[in-house]
Coordinates of C-alpha atoms and ligand atoms in Angstrom, one line a residue:
M789 CA -61.4 26.1 34.4
R790 CA -59.5 23.3 32.8
D791 CA -56.7 24.2 30.5
V792 CA -55.6 22.0 27.6
H793 CA -51.8 22.2 27.1
H794 CA -49.5 21.4 24.3
F795 CA -47.7 18.1 24.5
I796 CA -44.0 18.3 23.6
S797 CA -41.1 15.9 24.4
G798 CA -43.3 13.5 26.1
A799 CA -44.9 15.9 28.6
A800 CA -47.5 18.6 28.9
Y801 CA -46.2 22.0 27.8
E802 CA -47.9 25.0 29.1
G803 CA -48.5 27.6 26.4
Q804 CA -46.9 31.0 26.9
S805 CA -48.7 33.0 24.3
G806 CA -51.4 34.3 26.6
R807 CA -53.9 33.5 23.7
Y808 CA -56.5 30.9 24.4
G809 CA -59.4 29.3 22.5
D810 CA -62.7 28.4 24.2
I811 CA -63.7 24.8 24.2
Y812 CA -67.5 24.4 24.4
N813 CA -69.7 21.6 25.4
P814 CA -72.1 21.8 22.3
S815 CA -74.8 19.9 24.2
T816 CA -75.1 22.7 26.8
G817 CA -73.7 25.6 24.9
E818 CA -71.3 26.3 27.8
V819 CA -67.6 26.9 27.8
Q820 CA -66.0 23.9 29.6
A821 CA -62.3 24.5 29.1
R822 CA -59.8 26.6 27.2
V823 CA -56.9 25.6 24.9
A824 CA -53.6 27.4 24.6
L825 CA -52.9 28.8 21.1
A826 CA -49.3 28.4 20.1
T827 CA -46.8 31.0 18.9
T828 CA -44.4 30.5 16.1
D829 CA -41.6 29.9 18.7
E830 CA -43.7 27.2 20.4
V831 CA -44.2 25.4 17.1
D832 CA -40.4 25.6 16.7
T833 CA -39.9 24.1 20.2
A834 CA -42.0 21.1 19.1
V835 CA -40.1 20.8 15.9
Q836 CA -36.8 20.8 17.7
A837 CA -38.1 18.0 20.0
A838 CA -39.2 16.0 17.0
A839 CA -35.9 16.6 15.1
K840 CA -33.9 15.5 18.2
A841 CA -36.0 12.2 18.4
F842 CA -35.7 11.5 14.6
P843 CA -32.2 9.8 14.2
E844 CA -32.9 7.2 16.9
W845 CA -36.5 6.5 15.8
M846 CA -35.5 6.3 12.2
T847 CA -32.9 3.6 13.0
T848 CA -35.2 1.7 15.4
N849 CA -35.9 -1.5 13.5
P850 CA -39.4 -1.8 12.0
Q851 CA -40.4 -4.7 14.2
R852 CA -39.7 -2.6 17.3
R853 CA -41.6 0.3 15.8
A854 CA -44.5 -2.1 15.2
R855 CA -44.4 -3.3 18.8
V856 CA -45.1 0.2 20.0
M857 CA -48.0 0.3 17.6
F858 CA -49.4 -3.0 18.9
E859 CA -49.2 -1.7 22.4
F860 CA -50.8 1.7 21.4
K861 CA -53.7 -0.2 19.8
R862 CA -54.2 -2.2 23.0
L863 CA -54.2 1.0 25.1
L864 CA -56.7 2.7 22.7
E865 CA -59.0 -0.3 23.1
A866 CA -58.6 -0.4 26.8
N867 CA -59.4 3.4 27.1
M868 CA -62.2 3.4 24.5
D869 CA -65.0 4.5 27.0
E870 CA -63.0 7.4 28.3
L871 CA -61.9 8.5 24.9
A872 CA -65.4 8.3 23.4
E873 CA -67.0 10.3 26.3
L874 CA -64.3 13.0 26.1
L875 CA -64.7 13.2 22.4
S876 CA -68.5 13.6 22.6
S877 CA -68.3 16.2 25.3
E878 CA -66.3 18.5 23.0
H879 CA -67.6 17.6 19.6
G880 CA -71.3 16.9 20.4
K881 CA -71.7 13.6 18.4
V882 CA -73.4 10.9 20.4
V883 CA -71.2 8.5 22.3
A884 CA -71.9 5.5 20.1
D885 CA -70.7 7.5 17.1
S886 CA -67.6 8.7 19.0
R887 CA -66.7 5.1 19.6
G888 CA -66.9 4.6 15.9
D889 CA -64.5 7.6 15.5
V890 CA -62.0 6.0 17.9
Q891 CA -62.4 2.5 16.3
R892 CA -61.7 3.9 12.8
G893 CA -58.5 5.4 14.4
I894 CA -57.6 2.0 15.9
D895 CA -58.1 0.4 12.5
V896 CA -55.3 2.6 11.1
V897 CA -53.0 1.9 14.0
E898 CA -53.7 -1.8 13.3
F899 CA -52.7 -1.2 9.7
A900 CA -49.5 0.5 10.9
C901 CA -48.6 -2.6 13.0
G902 CA -47.8 -4.2 9.6
I903 CA -45.0 -1.8 8.9
P904 CA -42.2 -4.3 8.7
H905 CA -44.0 -5.8 5.7
L906 CA -45.3 -2.6 4.3
Q907 CA -42.0 -0.8 4.3
K908 CA -40.0 -3.7 2.7
G909 CA -38.1 -2.7 -0.4
E910 CA -37.6 -4.4 -3.7
F911 CA -34.6 -6.3 -4.9
T912 CA -33.5 -7.5 -8.4
E913 CA -30.7 -9.9 -8.4
G914 CA -28.5 -9.9 -11.5
A915 CA -29.9 -6.8 -13.3
G916 CA -26.6 -7.0 -15.2
P917 CA -23.4 -8.9 -14.9
G918 CA -22.6 -8.9 -11.2
I919 CA -25.1 -6.2 -10.7
D920 CA -28.0 -6.1 -8.2
V921 CA -30.6 -3.3 -7.8
Y922 CA -32.6 -2.7 -4.7
S923 CA -34.9 0.1 -3.5
M924 CA -35.8 1.1 0.0
R925 CA -38.4 3.4 1.5
Q926 CA -36.9 5.8 4.0
P927 CA -38.7 8.2 6.3
L928 CA -38.7 11.9 5.5
G929 CA -37.8 13.4 8.9
V930 CA -40.0 15.7 10.9
C931 CA -43.6 15.6 9.5
A932 CA -46.8 17.4 10.5
G933 CA -50.5 16.8 10.4
I934 CA -53.3 19.5 10.7
T935 CA -56.7 18.1 11.5
P936 CA -60.4 19.2 11.5
F937 CA -62.9 19.1 14.4
N938 CA -65.2 16.5 13.0
F939 CA -63.0 13.3 13.6
P940 CA -60.7 14.2 16.4
A941 CA -59.6 10.6 17.0
M942 CA -59.7 9.0 13.5
I943 CA -58.0 11.7 11.4
P944 CA -55.0 12.3 13.8
C945 CA -54.5 8.5 13.6
W946 CA -54.7 8.4 9.8
M947 CA -51.7 10.7 9.7
S948 CA -49.6 10.1 12.8
A949 CA -49.8 6.4 13.0
V950 CA -48.6 5.7 9.4
A951 CA -46.0 8.5 9.5
I952 CA -44.5 7.4 12.8
A953 CA -44.6 3.7 11.9
C954 CA -42.5 4.6 8.8
G955 CA -39.8 6.1 11.1
N956 CA -40.8 9.8 11.0
T957 CA -41.3 12.0 14.0
F958 CA -44.4 14.1 14.1
I959 CA -46.1 17.4 15.1
L960 CA -49.9 17.1 15.3
K961 CA -51.9 20.4 15.1
P962 CA -55.5 19.3 15.9
S963 CA -58.6 21.4 15.7
E964 CA -58.8 24.0 18.5
K965 CA -62.5 23.2 18.9
D966 CA -62.0 19.6 20.4
P967 CA -58.3 19.2 21.2
S968 CA -58.5 17.0 24.3
V969 CA -58.7 13.6 22.6
P970 CA -55.6 14.3 20.4
V971 CA -53.6 15.0 23.6
R972 CA -54.8 11.8 25.1
L973 CA -53.7 9.9 22.0
A974 CA -50.2 11.3 22.4
E975 CA -50.2 10.4 26.1
L976 CA -51.2 6.9 25.4
F977 CA -48.6 6.6 22.6
M978 CA -45.9 7.5 25.2
E979 CA -47.4 4.9 27.6
A980 CA -47.1 2.4 24.7
G981 CA -43.3 2.9 24.8
A982 CA -42.7 5.6 22.2
P983 CA -39.6 7.6 22.9
E984 CA -40.2 11.3 23.9
G985 CA -40.4 13.7 21.0
V986 CA -41.7 11.1 18.5
L987 CA -45.2 12.5 18.7
N988 CA -45.8 16.1 19.8
V989 CA -49.1 18.1 19.8
V990 CA -49.3 21.8 19.4
H991 CA -52.6 23.6 19.5
G992 CA -53.5 26.7 17.6
D993 CA -55.0 28.7 14.8
K994 CA -53.6 30.2 11.6
T995 CA -50.4 31.3 13.4
S996 CA -49.4 27.8 14.2
V997 CA -50.5 26.4 10.8
D998 CA -48.4 29.1 9.1
A999 CA -45.4 28.3 11.4
I1000 CA -45.7 24.6 10.3
L1001 CA -46.0 25.4 6.6
E1002 CA -43.0 27.7 6.7
H1003 CA -40.7 25.7 9.0
P1004 CA -37.6 24.6 7.1
E1005 CA -37.2 21.5 9.2
I1006 CA -40.7 20.0 8.4
K1007 CA -40.5 17.8 5.4
A1008 CA -44.2 16.8 4.8
V1009 CA -47.6 18.1 5.8
S1010 CA -50.9 16.3 5.8
F1011 CA -54.0 18.5 6.1
V1012 CA -57.7 17.7 6.4
G1013 CA -60.3 20.4 6.6
S1014 CA -62.4 22.8 4.5
S1015 CA -61.4 23.3 0.8
D1016 CA -60.3 26.9 0.8
I1017 CA -57.9 26.3 3.7
A1018 CA -56.8 23.0 2.1
Q1019 CA -55.9 24.8 -1.1
Y1020 CA -54.0 27.5 0.9
V1021 CA -52.1 24.8 2.9
Y1022 CA -51.2 23.0 -0.3
A1023 CA -50.0 26.2 -2.1
T1024 CA -48.1 27.5 0.9
G1025 CA -46.6 24.2 2.0
T1026 CA -45.4 23.2 -1.5
A1027 CA -44.0 26.8 -2.1
H1028 CA -41.9 26.1 1.0
G1029 CA -40.6 22.9 -0.6
K1030 CA -42.7 20.4 1.4
R1031 CA -44.6 17.4 0.3
V1032 CA -48.3 18.2 1.0
Q1033 CA -51.5 16.3 0.8
A1034 CA -54.6 18.4 1.7
M1035 CA -58.0 16.9 1.9
G1036 CA -61.0 19.4 1.6
G1037 CA -64.7 19.6 1.8
A1038 CA -67.4 17.5 0.2
K1039 CA -70.9 17.3 -1.1
N1040 CA -71.6 13.6 -1.6
H1041 CA -74.5 12.4 -3.7
G1042 CA -76.5 9.2 -3.4
I1043 CA -78.3 8.1 -6.6
I1044 CA -81.5 6.1 -6.2
L1045 CA -82.5 4.1 -9.3
P1046 CA -86.1 2.9 -9.8
D1047 CA -84.9 -0.7 -9.2
A1048 CA -83.3 0.1 -5.8
N1049 CA -84.5 -1.6 -2.6
M1050 CA -86.3 1.4 -1.3
D1051 CA -86.4 0.2 2.3
Q1052 CA -82.7 -0.2 2.3
A1053 CA -82.0 3.1 0.5
V1054 CA -84.2 5.2 2.9
K1055 CA -82.7 3.6 6.0
D1056 CA -79.1 4.0 4.7
I1057 CA -79.6 7.6 3.6
V1058 CA -81.3 8.8 6.7
G1059 CA -78.3 7.6 8.8
A1060 CA -75.8 9.0 6.3
A1061 CA -77.5 12.4 5.9
Y1062 CA -78.3 13.1 9.6
G1063 CA -75.8 11.0 11.6
S1064 CA -73.3 13.1 13.4
A1065 CA -75.6 16.1 12.6
G1066 CA -74.3 15.9 9.0
E1067 CA -70.8 16.9 10.1
R1068 CA -69.0 14.2 8.2
C1069 CA -67.0 14.7 5.0
M1070 CA -68.5 11.3 3.9
A1071 CA -72.1 12.3 4.9
L1072 CA -74.6 12.0 2.1
P1073 CA -76.4 15.4 1.9
V1074 CA -77.7 15.0 -1.6
A1075 CA -80.2 12.3 -2.8
V1076 CA -80.7 12.1 -6.5
T1077 CA -83.8 10.2 -7.5
V1078 CA -84.3 8.9 -11.0
G1079 CA -87.9 9.1 -12.3
K1080 CA -91.0 10.8 -10.8
K1081 CA -92.3 7.7 -9.1
T1082 CA -89.0 6.9 -7.3
G1083 CA -88.7 10.6 -6.3
D1084 CA -92.2 10.8 -4.9
E1085 CA -91.8 7.6 -2.9
F1086 CA -88.4 8.5 -1.6
V1087 CA -89.4 11.9 -0.4
E1088 CA -92.6 10.6 1.3
R1089 CA -90.6 7.8 3.1
M1090 CA -87.8 10.1 4.0
M1091 CA -90.1 12.6 5.6
E1092 CA -91.6 9.9 7.8
E1093 CA -88.1 8.6 8.8
A1094 CA -86.4 12.0 9.3
S1095 CA -89.3 13.5 11.3
N1096 CA -89.0 10.6 13.8
L1097 CA -85.3 11.2 14.5
R1098 CA -84.4 12.0 18.0
V1099 CA -82.0 14.9 18.5
G1100 CA -80.4 14.8 21.9
I1101 CA -77.5 15.6 24.1
S1102 CA -74.4 13.6 23.2
T1103 CA -74.8 11.2 26.2
D1104 CA -78.4 10.4 25.4
P1105 CA -78.2 6.7 24.4
D1106 CA -81.4 7.0 22.4
A1107 CA -80.5 10.0 20.4
H1108 CA -79.8 9.6 16.7
Y1109 CA -77.6 12.6 16.6
G1110 CA -76.5 15.5 18.9
P1111 CA -75.8 19.2 18.5
V1112 CA -73.6 20.8 15.8
V1113 CA -70.2 21.9 17.0
S1114 CA -70.7 25.6 17.7
A1115 CA -73.2 28.5 17.8
A1116 CA -71.5 30.0 14.7
H1117 CA -71.9 26.7 12.8
K1118 CA -75.6 26.4 13.9
A1119 CA -76.2 30.0 12.6
K1120 CA -74.4 29.1 9.3
V1121 CA -76.5 26.0 8.7
E1122 CA -79.7 27.9 9.5
D1123 CA -78.7 30.6 7.0
Y1124 CA -78.3 28.0 4.3
I1125 CA -81.8 26.7 5.1
R1126 CA -83.2 30.3 4.8
L1127 CA -81.3 30.7 1.5
G1128 CA -82.6 27.3 0.2
V1129 CA -86.2 28.6 0.7
E1130 CA -85.3 31.9 -1.0
E1131 CA -83.8 30.0 -4.0
G1132 CA -87.1 28.2 -4.5
A1133 CA -86.4 24.7 -3.1
E1134 CA -89.3 23.0 -1.4
L1135 CA -88.8 22.9 2.3
K1136 CA -90.4 19.7 3.6
L1137 CA -88.9 19.6 7.1
D1138 CA -87.5 22.7 8.8
G1139 CA -84.9 22.2 11.5
R1140 CA -84.4 25.8 12.3
G1141 CA -84.9 27.0 15.9
H1142 CA -84.7 23.5 17.3
T1143 CA -84.4 23.5 21.1
L1144 CA -84.1 20.9 23.7
Q1145 CA -85.8 21.2 27.0
G1146 CA -83.2 21.8 29.7
Y1147 CA -80.5 22.4 27.1
E1148 CA -81.9 25.6 25.5
N1149 CA -78.4 27.0 24.9
G1150 CA -77.1 23.9 23.1
F1151 CA -76.3 24.1 19.4
Y1152 CA -79.1 22.0 18.0
V1153 CA -80.5 21.9 14.4
G1154 CA -83.4 19.6 13.7
P1155 CA -83.6 17.3 10.7
T1156 CA -84.2 19.4 7.5
L1157 CA -85.4 18.1 4.1
F1158 CA -85.5 20.0 0.8
D1159 CA -87.2 18.6 -2.3
H1160 CA -86.8 19.9 -5.9
V1161 CA -83.3 21.3 -5.3
K1162 CA -81.8 22.5 -8.6
P1163 CA -78.1 22.3 -9.6
E1164 CA -77.8 26.0 -10.2
M1165 CA -78.7 26.8 -6.5
K1166 CA -76.0 28.1 -4.2
T1167 CA -77.2 25.8 -1.5
Y1168 CA -76.6 22.8 -3.8
K1169 CA -73.2 23.9 -5.0
E1170 CA -71.8 24.6 -1.5
E1171 CA -71.1 22.3 1.5
I1172 CA -73.6 22.9 4.3
F1173 CA -72.1 20.4 6.8
G1174 CA -75.3 20.1 8.8
P1175 CA -78.4 17.8 9.2
V1176 CA -79.8 19.0 5.9
L1177 CA -80.8 16.5 3.1
Q1178 CA -81.4 18.0 -0.4
V1179 CA -83.3 15.9 -3.0
V1180 CA -82.6 16.6 -6.6
R1181 CA -85.0 15.0 -9.2
A1182 CA -83.4 13.5 -12.3
E1183 CA -85.2 11.9 -15.3
T1184 CA -82.5 9.5 -16.5
L1185 CA -79.5 7.7 -15.1
E1186 CA -77.2 9.8 -17.4
E1187 CA -78.6 13.0 -15.9
A1188 CA -78.2 11.6 -12.4
V1189 CA -74.6 10.5 -12.9
A1190 CA -73.7 13.9 -14.4
L1191 CA -74.6 15.7 -11.2
P1192 CA -71.9 14.4 -8.9
S1193 CA -69.4 14.2 -11.8
N1194 CA -69.9 17.9 -12.5
H1195 CA -70.0 19.1 -8.9
Q1196 CA -67.0 21.1 -7.6
Y1197 CA -66.4 18.4 -4.9
G1198 CA -65.6 14.8 -5.6
N1199 CA -65.1 13.0 -2.3
G1200 CA -67.6 10.1 -2.1
V1201 CA -70.7 9.1 -4.1
A1202 CA -73.1 6.2 -3.8
I1203 CA -75.6 4.4 -6.0
F1204 CA -78.6 2.4 -4.9
T1205 CA -79.7 -0.2 -7.4
S1206 CA -80.2 -3.9 -8.0
N1207 CA -78.7 -3.7 -11.5
G1208 CA -75.1 -4.9 -11.4
R1209 CA -74.3 -3.7 -14.8
A1210 CA -75.6 -0.1 -14.1
A1211 CA -73.6 -0.1 -10.8
R1212 CA -70.5 -1.3 -12.6
E1213 CA -70.8 1.3 -15.3
F1214 CA -71.4 4.0 -12.7
A1215 CA -68.3 3.1 -10.6
A1216 CA -66.2 3.2 -13.8
Q1217 CA -67.6 6.6 -15.1
V1218 CA -68.3 8.8 -12.1
N1219 CA -65.9 11.6 -11.4
A1220 CA -65.3 11.1 -7.6
G1221 CA -62.6 9.4 -5.5
M1222 CA -64.7 6.9 -3.4
V1223 CA -67.7 5.0 -4.6
G1224 CA -70.4 3.1 -2.7
I1225 CA -72.6 0.5 -4.3
N1226 CA -75.6 0.1 -2.0
V1227 CA -73.2 1.5 0.6
P1228 CA -74.1 5.0 1.7
I1229 CA -70.8 6.0 3.4
P1230 CA -68.0 4.3 1.4
V1231 CA -65.1 5.1 3.8
P1232 CA -62.5 2.6 2.7
V1233 CA -61.0 0.2 5.3
S1234 CA -57.6 1.2 6.7
Y1235 CA -55.6 -1.1 4.4
H1236 CA -57.2 0.5 1.3
T1237 CA -56.9 4.2 0.9
F1238 CA -59.0 7.4 1.6
G1239 CA -59.1 10.4 -0.7
G1240 CA -61.4 12.5 -2.9
W1241 CA -61.0 14.2 -6.2
K1242 CA -61.5 17.7 -7.5
R1243 CA -61.8 20.3 -4.7
S1244 CA -62.0 17.5 -2.1
A1245 CA -58.3 16.9 -2.3
F1246 CA -55.2 18.8 -3.3
G1247 CA -52.0 16.8 -3.9
D1248 CA -52.0 13.4 -5.3
T1249 CA -51.4 10.9 -2.6
N1250 CA -54.2 9.5 -0.4
Q1251 CA -54.5 8.8 3.4
H1252 CA -53.5 5.4 4.9
G1253 CA -53.2 2.1 3.0
P1254 CA -50.1 1.6 0.8
E1255 CA -50.7 5.2 -0.5
G1256 CA -50.1 6.5 3.0
V1257 CA -46.8 4.6 3.3
R1258 CA -45.7 6.1 0.0
F1259 CA -46.6 9.7 1.2
W1260 CA -44.6 9.4 4.4
T1261 CA -41.5 7.8 2.8
K1262 CA -39.1 8.6 0.0
I1263 CA -37.7 5.9 -2.2
K1264 CA -34.0 5.4 -2.8
T1265 CA -32.7 3.0 -5.4
V1266 CA -29.3 1.4 -5.1
T1267 CA -27.4 -0.2 -8.1
Q1268 CA -24.5 -2.2 -6.8
R1269 CA -21.7 -4.0 -8.6
W1270 CA -18.8 -6.0 -7.3
P1271 CA -16.7 -6.1 -10.5
E1272 CA -14.1 -8.7 -11.3
G1273 CA -11.0 -7.2 -12.9
D1274 CA -10.5 -4.1 -15.0
I1275 CA -13.7 -2.6 -16.6
G1276 CA -11.6 -0.5 -19.1
D1277 CA -13.4 1.9 -21.6
Q1278 CA -16.8 0.8 -20.4
A1279 CA -16.5 3.5 -17.7
F1280 CA -16.9 6.2 -20.4
V1281 CA -20.2 5.1 -22.0
I1282 CA -23.7 5.2 -20.5
P1283 CA -24.1 1.9 -18.8
T1284 CA -26.7 -0.5 -20.3
M1285 CA -27.7 -3.9 -19.2
G1286 CA -28.0 -5.3 -22.7
Ligands
NAD1331 P1 -61.4 24.0 9.0 O1 -60.8 24.1 7.6 O2 -62.0 25.2 9.6 O3 -60.2 23.6 10.0 C1 -59.2 22.6 9.7 C2 -57.9 22.9 10.3 O4 -57.4 24.1 9.7 C3 -58.0 23.2 11.8 O5 -56.9 22.6 12.5 C4 -57.9 24.7 12.0 O6 -57.3 25.1 13.1 C5 -57.1 25.1 10.8 N1 -57.5 26.4 10.2 C6 -58.7 27.0 10.4 N2 -58.6 28.2 9.8 C7 -57.4 28.4 9.2 C8 -56.8 29.4 8.5 N3 -57.4 30.5 8.1 N4 -55.5 29.2 8.1 C9 -54.8 28.1 8.4 N5 -55.4 27.1 9.1 C10 -56.6 27.2 9.5 O7 -62.3 22.7 9.0 P2 -63.2 22.2 10.1 O8 -64.4 23.1 10.3 O9 -62.4 21.9 11.4 O10 -63.7 20.8 9.6 C11 -64.7 20.6 8.7 C12 -64.3 20.6 7.2 O11 -63.3 19.5 7.0 C13 -65.4 20.3 6.3 O12 -65.2 21.1 5.1 C14 -65.2 18.8 5.9 O13 -65.8 18.4 4.7 C15 -63.7 18.7 5.9 N6 -63.3 17.3 6.1 C16 -62.8 16.7 5.0 C17 -62.3 15.4 5.1 C18 -61.7 14.7 3.9 O14 -61.1 13.7 4.1 N7 -61.9 15.2 2.7 C19 -62.5 14.7 6.3 C20 -63.0 15.4 7.4 C21 -63.4 16.7 7.3

């Protein structure tokens, strides 16, 4: 069986812990490889490699750092097919969707290619007599990223590309469920000309995460995953003196107003709710319809669309979506469907017990649709993370907008309308971090910034874009004077520029 190793100091590093995690092929339900789970000492080995690489990388001029990023981008593009297939085989999403995952990662690498401009400081000439003030953004040192299973190419790039372009060195701890693509990213980054030790990958579970959070040499940690763990990572990392950003779960709402283009709304929402088997933090698992007529029409049209979706193996080019990531996750999603029925929501399409001929052990869940879901239901309040769309009926726009605003999560939200004024008001008022107007999955482009509100993110700095550069650097401000002659008593008073 294939073993997936750590990647330290520019080479594969065989784990010594004797502990391994199984890597499944979700389409067949079979174990296809195993991944070494790191000990605290192995995390330390990676940190030492990154610490050794830091002084030289930090002083490598930004244009040279950018050149490595340009070459990395070229290599990612050249290896797109291999990366996407490998990603699908461990995650289960269809290959076309995996290509999107890799492309979104490439977009962030492309953003990082602009680092000479992005990291430029500020300068004020003549802030006082003979006095100039300038500020510079310096890298932090050894940094770390801990990533979830659902975007094994994009999210490692969100963190590592920006951190490393800024002059930091990096430890990536990817999800143990689909760790092969992150290792390929590190190999390609070396091939692009990065010095050894600049990007290291350690695999593992809670042991390795705790080792990262407690390691005195690590200056900043970026985390993406579920909310309880995000909160734990934020609390533990900051208690150990680190800068931490920790993105959590989501329950994104799409609001459909009576004046929406219903064709567009239904087509957009079917993709956003069921694409990638609903395993996206920017999926749209809640549709809020305004008014009875809109609700009835939406549910009828959605039933027709969703029941025609093709669930298939990840390499089926005609499949709309593939299996969920694990048997445990399939059981969890099916439990939520059972609970939804118990809670009194109206089950219009039931995806439980979905099997695929020839792939009976794969982790499939069919498209599921609930109508008349109520805000007090547990299945509404919690993140299901599966191909389950819940329709909540609202009478007024105010009632509809209050739903996502009052929800515990505040990642993304969307509105479907032809009324610009209502959309503008909605964007201004709604209590969530990313808003779509007739856009179902409002994932910002790489040169803007990604991040939710409330229990969808802990810490106050977002991923990539200028916010990312701020997270991965610290600012230093220099006030310089080249005085002429004796400055006398002025040395004893607080200096002012007046
Ligand atoms: P997860 O929280 O189970 O795992 C995330 C990371 O934490 C993994 O690297 C994992 O090894 C580690 N981990 C798991 N258990 C741990 C523990 N007890 N202590 C310390 N570390 C632990 O998340 P997942 O299932 O891999 O990913 C899905 C979740 O991620 C969903 O909740 C989804 O909404 C969220 N997500 C959020 C965003 C965002 O930007 N807000 C993006 C993608 C995914």
